[in-house]
mmCIF file of C-alpha atoms in Angstrom:
data_model
loop_
_atom_site.group_PDB
_atom_site.id
_atom_site.type_symbol
_atom_site.label_atom_id
_atom_site.label_comp_id
_atom_site.label_asym_id
_atom_site.label_seq_id
_atom_site.Cartn_x
_atom_site.Cartn_y
_atom_site.Cartn_z
ATOM 1 C CA MET A 1 10.676 11.864 12.410
ATOM 2 C CA SER A 2 7.023 13.484 12.821
ATOM 3 C CA TYR A 3 4.445 11.144 13.408
ATOM 4 C CA ARG A 4 2.719 13.203 10.734
ATOM 5 C CA PHE A 5 5.618 11.016 8.339
ATOM 6 C CA ILE A 6 5.406 7.680 9.645
ATOM 7 C CA ALA A 7 1.527 7.626 9.102
ATOM 8 C CA THR A 8 1.671 8.667 5.332
ATOM 9 C CA CYS A 9 4.171 6.145 4.778
ATOM 10 C CA LEU A 10 2.266 3.310 6.222
ATOM 11 C CA ALA A 11 -0.762 5.437 4.493
ATOM 12 C CA ALA A 12 1.035 5.190 1.004
ATOM 13 C CA TRP A 13 2.873 1.353 1.916
ATOM 14 C CA VAL A 14 -0.667 -0.398 3.198
ATOM 15 C CA GLY A 15 -1.834 1.293 -0.766
ATOM 16 C CA VAL A 16 0.472 0.669 -2.766
ATOM 17 C CA CYS A 17 0.706 -3.600 -1.013
ATOM 18 C CA ALA A 18 -3.176 -2.898 -1.884
ATOM 19 C CA THR A 19 -2.728 -2.275 -5.298
ATOM 20 C CA ALA A 20 -0.911 -4.790 -5.805
ATOM 21 C CA GLY A 21 -2.615 -7.375 -4.009
ATOM 22 C CA TRP A 22 -5.494 -6.401 -6.452
ATOM 23 C CA LEU A 23 -3.185 -6.475 -9.323
ATOM 24 C CA VAL A 24 -2.644 -9.989 -8.638
ATOM 25 C CA GLU A 25 -5.793 -11.008 -7.607
ATOM 26 C CA ARG A 26 -6.620 -10.372 -11.428
ATOM 27 C CA LEU A 27 -4.068 -12.108 -13.450
ATOM 28 C CA TRP A 28 -4.391 -14.958 -12.264
ATOM 29 C CA SER A 29 -7.117 -15.537 -11.568
#
């Protein structure tokens, strides 16, 4: 595995977590 692949996975995971957290904040506020 290359560092670029790992960096892409981390960026995608952060984006998904941020979107999920934003949705939870909007739905349960």
